[in-house]
Amino acid sequence: MIELDDRLRVLQRAAREWGDELEELGAELDHDPDGVDRFTDVSAFRYVSRMMIPPEYQDSALRLSGHSFHGDRALERVVAVEALGRGDAGAFLAAPGPSLSGGLVALLGDTAQQKWFFEHFSDEPVWTFLGLTEPDHGSDASAMATTLTPDPGGDRATLTGEKRYVGNASRARLGTVFARTGPGPLGVSAVMVRTGIPGFHASPLPTIGLRGARICAVRFDGVAVPGDQVLGRHLRASSRGMHAAVRMFNQFRPGVAALALGIAQAAHDYLSQHRSDLGPGGGHALADMEDRLVDTRQLVWRAAADVDHDPARGHLASAAKASAARLAEETTLRALELLGPGARFSHPRPEKLARDARGVEFMEGTTHVQQLNVAQGVVTGRIG
């Protein structure tokens, strides 16, 4: 059983206060996702904007009760993200910062590329995006249609294609994109892209959950990519591209699980506060939810500790993500059921939680993908 040390308990308490800020903010962003610029000074956003920036590129660490926090370790992130998701998952995802792109640049970028990328976050809030999923092929790398074609001069390349379900793309200043450079599993590369250049187009998609994240369709119509923006050029082909994506998602997946866990905890909290409104079986349902929350939290913490030890070990992270996503969906739907007919109209808080919970299922791999990862871990002996 994992117990949090004093340092992480300090962060947990602070993050719960930040989550309270996000609850009100989330309702506003659900109504007006484009209004996020008004809230960049909230404490939660200031912390999230540091996450995935390597310590050497941070001017100063966040200091709480004598402890430093950089947001560069998975266990630290899951403790904070659960509390922020408990406040509002959509608002958390709307926060500026390096996010997934930061993790990819930290893995694949050389010193000059990392310096160029992370310096963007030193003076003002900056949003980023990561383009992997495609409209016709999902995240299947073997079928990836987006291409990166070298120009005849050799000092730049041209990016052409489409990505879908890309968070924050319409408000981002820069991001990273996976594209095919050749045949086979090694013929995939990742590049850094600025958004305000000819050929880049991002359009928000209509969504009913996680609306603050501004999930978009993105199109690249011959976007020029300088040669020094291609990530991993100094690495072996087997160490870049989709191999790097797997390692990056391993590190982030416990955070997605923590986000789902926070949504489930928020639904439980709401039912506890409205116990008198619950239908038959409410007390037993609350007790069952509490047991499942405790068990899932331990799995999420174990998964985070596992990838902190070895980013290649993502099997527990997949188990945690699948379990937490299922818990979030089942708990929020059960909450609406217990609150009785018309609960979606009379109880807007759990109604929004239910919409957001379903969205988490599609983040960083659906359940059947996670189950394949877990099965591979069992076959290889990495999960007993």
Coordinates of C-alpha atoms in Angstrom, one line a residue:
M1 CA 0.0 0.0 0.0
I2 CA 1.4 3.4 -1.0
E3 CA 1.3 6.2 1.6
L4 CA 2.0 9.8 0.6
D5 CA 4.9 11.5 2.2
D6 CA 4.7 14.9 3.9
R7 CA 5.7 16.7 0.7
L8 CA 2.9 15.2 -1.4
R9 CA 0.3 15.7 1.4
V10 CA 1.2 19.4 1.3
L11 CA 0.5 19.4 -2.4
Q12 CA -2.7 17.4 -2.0
R13 CA -4.1 19.9 0.4
A14 CA -3.2 22.9 -1.8
A15 CA -4.5 21.2 -4.9
R16 CA -7.9 20.6 -3.2
E17 CA -8.1 24.4 -2.6
W18 CA -7.2 25.0 -6.3
G19 CA -9.9 22.4 -7.3
D20 CA -12.5 24.5 -5.5
E21 CA -11.5 27.4 -7.7
L22 CA -11.9 25.2 -10.8
E23 CA -15.4 24.1 -9.9
E24 CA -16.9 27.6 -10.4
L25 CA -14.5 28.2 -13.3
G26 CA -15.6 25.0 -15.0
A27 CA -19.2 25.9 -15.1
E28 CA -18.3 29.2 -16.9
L29 CA -16.1 27.5 -19.4
D30 CA -18.7 24.9 -20.1
H31 CA -20.9 27.8 -21.2
D32 CA -18.2 29.8 -22.9
P33 CA -15.0 27.8 -23.7
D34 CA -13.4 30.8 -25.4
G35 CA -13.4 32.8 -22.1
V36 CA -10.4 31.0 -20.6
D37 CA -8.1 34.0 -21.0
R38 CA -9.9 35.6 -18.1
F39 CA -8.7 33.0 -15.7
T40 CA -5.0 32.5 -16.4
D41 CA -4.0 33.9 -12.9
V42 CA -5.9 31.2 -10.9
S43 CA -3.6 29.1 -8.7
A44 CA -4.5 25.8 -10.5
F45 CA -3.5 27.2 -13.9
R46 CA -0.2 28.5 -12.5
Y47 CA 0.7 25.0 -11.2
V48 CA -0.5 23.2 -14.4
S49 CA 1.5 25.6 -16.6
R50 CA 4.7 24.3 -14.9
M51 CA 3.9 20.6 -15.4
M52 CA 6.2 18.8 -17.8
I53 CA 8.7 21.6 -17.9
P54 CA 12.1 20.1 -16.9
P55 CA 13.5 21.7 -13.7
E56 CA 16.4 23.2 -15.6
Y57 CA 14.0 25.3 -17.7
Q58 CA 12.0 26.6 -14.7
D59 CA 13.1 30.0 -13.3
S60 CA 11.9 28.9 -9.8
A61 CA 10.0 25.9 -8.4
L62 CA 6.6 26.2 -6.8
R63 CA 7.2 26.4 -3.0
L64 CA 4.7 25.2 -0.5
S65 CA 5.4 24.9 3.2
G66 CA 9.1 24.5 2.6
H67 CA 8.8 22.0 -0.3
S68 CA 9.5 22.4 -4.0
F69 CA 7.3 21.2 -6.8
H70 CA 8.2 21.0 -10.5
G71 CA 5.4 18.8 -11.8
D72 CA 8.0 16.6 -13.5
R73 CA 7.2 13.3 -11.7
A74 CA 4.1 11.2 -12.3
L75 CA 3.3 10.5 -8.7
E76 CA 3.3 14.3 -7.9
R77 CA 1.1 14.9 -10.9
V78 CA -1.5 12.3 -10.1
V79 CA -1.9 13.7 -6.6
A80 CA -2.5 17.2 -7.9
V81 CA -4.6 16.1 -11.0
E82 CA -7.1 14.1 -8.9
A83 CA -7.8 17.1 -6.7
L84 CA -8.1 19.4 -9.8
G85 CA -10.3 16.9 -11.6
R86 CA -12.5 16.8 -8.5
G87 CA -13.0 20.5 -9.0
D88 CA -13.5 20.4 -12.8
A89 CA -11.9 18.2 -15.4
G90 CA -12.7 20.5 -18.3
A91 CA -11.2 23.5 -16.6
F92 CA -8.1 21.5 -15.8
L93 CA -7.7 20.5 -19.5
A94 CA -8.2 24.1 -20.5
A95 CA -5.1 25.3 -18.6
P96 CA -2.1 26.6 -20.5
G97 CA 1.2 24.8 -20.4
P98 CA 3.5 22.4 -22.3
S99 CA 1.2 19.4 -21.6
L100 CA 1.8 16.3 -23.8
S101 CA 4.0 18.3 -26.2
G102 CA 6.3 19.2 -23.3
G103 CA 6.7 15.5 -22.4
L104 CA 7.5 14.7 -26.1
V105 CA 10.0 17.5 -26.4
A106 CA 11.7 16.4 -23.1
L107 CA 12.0 12.9 -24.5
L108 CA 13.1 13.6 -28.1
G109 CA 14.4 17.1 -28.2
D110 CA 18.1 18.0 -28.3
T111 CA 19.4 20.8 -26.1
A112 CA 18.7 23.5 -28.6
Q113 CA 15.2 22.3 -29.3
Q114 CA 14.3 22.0 -25.6
K115 CA 15.6 25.5 -25.0
W116 CA 13.5 26.9 -27.9
F117 CA 10.4 25.1 -26.8
F118 CA 10.4 25.6 -23.1
E119 CA 11.5 29.3 -23.2
H120 CA 8.0 30.0 -24.6
F121 CA 6.6 29.5 -21.1
S122 CA 8.8 31.8 -19.1
D123 CA 6.9 35.1 -19.5
E124 CA 3.2 34.5 -20.2
P125 CA 0.5 31.8 -20.4
V126 CA 1.0 29.7 -23.6
W127 CA -1.2 26.8 -24.8
T128 CA 0.0 23.9 -26.7
F129 CA -1.4 20.9 -28.7
L130 CA -0.3 17.5 -29.8
G131 CA -1.5 16.0 -33.1
L132 CA -1.6 12.2 -33.3
T133 CA -5.1 10.9 -33.9
E134 CA -6.5 11.1 -37.4
P135 CA -10.1 11.3 -38.6
D136 CA -10.0 8.0 -40.6
H137 CA -7.4 6.0 -38.7
G138 CA -7.4 7.0 -35.1
S139 CA -4.0 6.6 -33.5
D140 CA -3.0 3.6 -35.7
A141 CA 0.5 4.5 -36.7
S142 CA 0.6 1.9 -39.5
A143 CA -2.2 3.8 -41.2
M144 CA -1.1 7.3 -40.5
A145 CA -1.8 9.5 -43.5
T146 CA -0.2 12.8 -42.4
T147 CA 3.1 13.2 -44.2
L148 CA 6.3 15.1 -43.7
T149 CA 8.0 15.5 -47.1
P150 CA 11.6 16.9 -47.3
D151 CA 11.9 19.9 -49.6
P152 CA 14.5 19.6 -52.4
G153 CA 16.9 22.0 -50.6
G154 CA 17.1 19.7 -47.6
D155 CA 16.8 22.4 -44.9
R156 CA 13.1 22.2 -44.4
A157 CA 10.1 19.9 -45.0
T158 CA 6.4 20.2 -45.8
L159 CA 3.7 18.9 -43.4
T160 CA 0.4 17.8 -45.0
G161 CA -2.6 16.1 -43.5
E162 CA -5.3 16.2 -40.8
K163 CA -5.6 15.4 -37.1
R164 CA -8.7 15.1 -35.1
Y165 CA -9.7 15.4 -31.4
V166 CA -6.8 17.7 -30.6
G167 CA -7.2 19.6 -27.3
N168 CA -6.6 23.3 -27.2
A169 CA -5.4 23.5 -30.8
S170 CA -7.5 26.6 -31.6
R171 CA -5.9 28.6 -28.8
A172 CA -2.4 27.1 -29.0
R173 CA 0.7 29.0 -30.0
L174 CA 2.8 25.9 -30.7
G175 CA 2.6 22.1 -30.6
T176 CA 3.9 18.8 -31.8
V177 CA 2.7 16.6 -34.7
F178 CA 3.4 13.0 -35.7
A179 CA 3.7 12.5 -39.4
R180 CA 4.9 9.7 -41.7
T181 CA 8.3 10.2 -43.3
G182 CA 8.7 6.8 -44.8
P183 CA 7.2 3.2 -44.9
G184 CA 7.1 0.8 -41.9
P185 CA 7.1 1.3 -38.2
L186 CA 10.2 3.4 -38.2
G187 CA 8.9 5.8 -40.8
V188 CA 7.2 8.1 -38.3
S189 CA 8.6 11.4 -36.9
A190 CA 7.5 14.1 -34.6
V191 CA 7.9 17.8 -35.4
M192 CA 7.4 21.1 -33.5
V193 CA 5.0 23.4 -35.2
R194 CA 4.0 27.0 -34.7
T195 CA 0.3 27.7 -35.2
G196 CA 0.4 31.2 -36.7
I197 CA 1.9 30.2 -40.0
P198 CA 0.4 29.7 -43.5
G199 CA -1.3 26.3 -43.9
F200 CA -2.3 25.7 -40.3
H201 CA -6.0 25.5 -39.5
A202 CA -7.7 24.5 -36.3
S203 CA -11.5 24.4 -35.9
P204 CA -13.2 23.5 -32.6
L205 CA -15.5 20.5 -32.7
P206 CA -19.0 20.5 -31.1
T207 CA -18.7 18.6 -27.8
I208 CA -21.0 18.0 -24.9
G209 CA -18.3 17.1 -22.4
L210 CA -14.9 18.5 -21.4
R211 CA -15.9 21.6 -23.4
G212 CA -13.2 23.8 -21.8
A213 CA -10.6 21.7 -23.5
R214 CA -11.6 23.2 -26.9
I215 CA -11.2 19.8 -28.8
C216 CA -10.4 20.6 -32.4
A217 CA -10.0 19.3 -35.9
V218 CA -6.6 20.4 -37.3
R219 CA -5.5 20.6 -41.0
F220 CA -2.0 21.1 -42.3
D221 CA -2.0 22.5 -45.9
G222 CA 1.6 22.4 -46.8
V223 CA 2.9 23.8 -43.5
A224 CA 6.7 24.6 -43.8
V225 CA 8.7 22.9 -41.1
P226 CA 12.4 24.0 -40.6
G227 CA 14.8 21.1 -40.4
D228 CA 15.8 22.0 -36.8
Q229 CA 12.1 21.5 -35.7
V230 CA 12.2 17.8 -36.5
L231 CA 12.5 16.0 -33.1
G232 CA 14.8 13.1 -32.4
R233 CA 17.2 13.7 -35.3
H234 CA 20.1 12.9 -33.0
L235 CA 18.6 9.6 -31.9
R236 CA 18.4 6.2 -33.5
A237 CA 15.3 5.6 -35.7
S238 CA 14.1 3.0 -33.2
S239 CA 14.2 5.5 -30.3
R240 CA 12.0 8.2 -31.9
G241 CA 8.6 8.4 -33.5
M242 CA 6.0 6.1 -32.1
H243 CA 8.4 4.5 -29.7
A244 CA 8.7 7.9 -28.0
A245 CA 4.9 8.3 -28.1
V246 CA 4.5 5.1 -26.2
R247 CA 6.9 6.2 -23.5
M248 CA 5.3 9.7 -23.3
F249 CA 1.7 8.2 -23.0
N250 CA 3.0 5.8 -20.3
Q251 CA 4.1 8.9 -18.3
F252 CA 0.8 10.8 -18.8
R253 CA -1.7 7.9 -18.6
P254 CA -1.7 7.8 -14.7
G255 CA -2.6 11.5 -14.9
V256 CA -5.6 10.7 -17.1
A257 CA -6.6 8.0 -14.6
A258 CA -6.3 10.5 -11.8
L259 CA -8.5 13.0 -13.7
A260 CA -11.2 10.3 -14.0
L261 CA -10.7 9.4 -10.3
G262 CA -11.3 13.1 -9.4
I263 CA -14.6 13.1 -11.4
A264 CA -15.8 10.0 -9.5
Q265 CA -14.8 11.5 -6.2
A266 CA -16.7 14.7 -7.0
A267 CA -19.8 12.7 -7.8
H268 CA -19.4 10.8 -4.4
D269 CA -18.9 14.1 -2.6
Y270 CA -22.1 15.6 -4.2
L271 CA -24.2 12.6 -3.1
S272 CA -22.8 12.8 0.4
Q273 CA -23.9 16.5 0.6
H274 CA -27.3 15.6 -0.8
R275 CA -27.9 12.4 1.1
S276 CA -31.4 13.3 2.0
D277 CA -32.3 13.5 -1.7
L278 CA -31.2 10.0 -2.5
G279 CA -33.5 7.3 -3.5
P280 CA -33.6 3.7 -2.1
G281 CA -30.2 2.1 -1.6
G282 CA -28.4 5.5 -1.4
G283 CA -26.4 4.6 1.7
H284 CA -25.2 1.3 0.4
A285 CA -24.3 2.9 -3.0
L286 CA -22.2 5.5 -1.2
A287 CA -20.3 2.9 0.8
D288 CA -19.6 0.9 -2.4
M289 CA -18.4 4.0 -4.2
E290 CA -16.1 4.8 -1.3
D291 CA -14.5 1.3 -1.4
R292 CA -14.0 1.5 -5.1
L293 CA -12.5 5.0 -4.9
V294 CA -9.9 3.8 -2.3
D295 CA -8.9 0.8 -4.3
T296 CA -8.7 2.7 -7.6
R297 CA -6.6 5.5 -6.0
Q298 CA -4.1 2.9 -4.8
L299 CA -3.9 1.5 -8.4
V300 CA -3.4 5.0 -9.8
W301 CA -0.6 5.8 -7.3
R302 CA 1.1 2.4 -8.0
A303 CA 1.0 3.1 -11.7
A304 CA 2.5 6.5 -11.3
A305 CA 5.3 5.2 -9.1
D306 CA 5.9 2.5 -11.7
V307 CA 6.5 4.9 -14.6
D308 CA 8.6 7.2 -12.4
H309 CA 10.8 4.2 -11.9
D310 CA 10.8 3.1 -15.6
P311 CA 8.8 5.0 -18.3
A312 CA 8.8 1.9 -20.5
R313 CA 6.6 0.1 -17.9
G314 CA 3.2 1.3 -18.8
H315 CA 1.1 -1.8 -18.2
L316 CA -0.1 -0.7 -14.7
A317 CA -0.8 2.8 -16.2
S318 CA -3.2 1.2 -18.7
A319 CA -4.9 -0.8 -16.0
A320 CA -5.3 2.3 -13.9
K321 CA -6.7 4.4 -16.8
A322 CA -9.2 1.7 -17.8
S323 CA -10.3 1.1 -14.2
A324 CA -10.6 4.8 -13.3
A325 CA -12.5 5.7 -16.5
R326 CA -15.0 3.0 -15.9
L327 CA -15.4 4.1 -12.3
A328 CA -16.0 7.7 -13.3
E329 CA -18.7 6.8 -15.8
E330 CA -20.5 4.3 -13.6
T331 CA -20.3 6.6 -10.5
T332 CA -21.6 9.7 -12.3
L333 CA -24.5 7.8 -13.9
R334 CA -25.3 6.1 -10.6
A335 CA -25.4 9.5 -8.9
L336 CA -28.0 10.8 -11.4
E337 CA -30.0 7.6 -10.9
L338 CA -30.0 8.0 -7.1
L339 CA -31.0 11.6 -7.3
G340 CA -34.2 10.6 -9.0
P341 CA -36.1 11.5 -12.2
G342 CA -35.2 14.9 -13.7
A343 CA -31.8 14.9 -11.9
R344 CA -30.1 16.1 -15.1
F345 CA -32.2 19.3 -14.9
S346 CA -32.4 19.8 -11.1
H347 CA -28.7 18.9 -10.3
P348 CA -26.4 20.6 -12.8
R349 CA -23.2 19.6 -11.0
P350 CA -23.6 15.8 -11.4
E351 CA -25.1 16.2 -14.8
K352 CA -21.9 18.0 -16.0
L353 CA -19.7 15.4 -14.2
A354 CA -21.5 12.6 -16.2
R355 CA -20.8 14.4 -19.5
D356 CA -17.1 14.9 -18.6
A357 CA -16.7 11.4 -17.4
R358 CA -17.6 9.9 -20.8
G359 CA -15.0 12.1 -22.5
V360 CA -12.2 10.7 -20.4
E361 CA -12.8 7.2 -21.9
F362 CA -11.5 8.6 -25.2
M363 CA -8.3 10.2 -23.9
E364 CA -5.0 8.5 -24.5
G365 CA -6.5 5.2 -25.6
T366 CA -10.0 3.7 -25.1
T367 CA -10.5 0.8 -22.7
H368 CA -10.0 -2.0 -25.3
V369 CA -6.5 -0.5 -26.1
Q370 CA -5.7 -0.4 -22.4
Q371 CA -6.8 -4.0 -22.1
L372 CA -4.4 -5.0 -24.9
N373 CA -1.6 -3.3 -23.1
V374 CA -2.5 -5.0 -19.8
A375 CA -2.6 -8.4 -21.6
Q376 CA 0.8 -7.8 -23.0
G377 CA 2.1 -7.0 -19.5
V378 CA 0.7 -10.3 -18.2
V379 CA 2.1 -12.3 -21.1
T380 CA 5.6 -10.8 -20.6
G381 CA 5.5 -11.3 -16.9
R382 CA 5.5 -7.6 -16.0
I383 CA 2.2 -7.9 -14.3
G384 CA 1.7 -10.8 -12.0

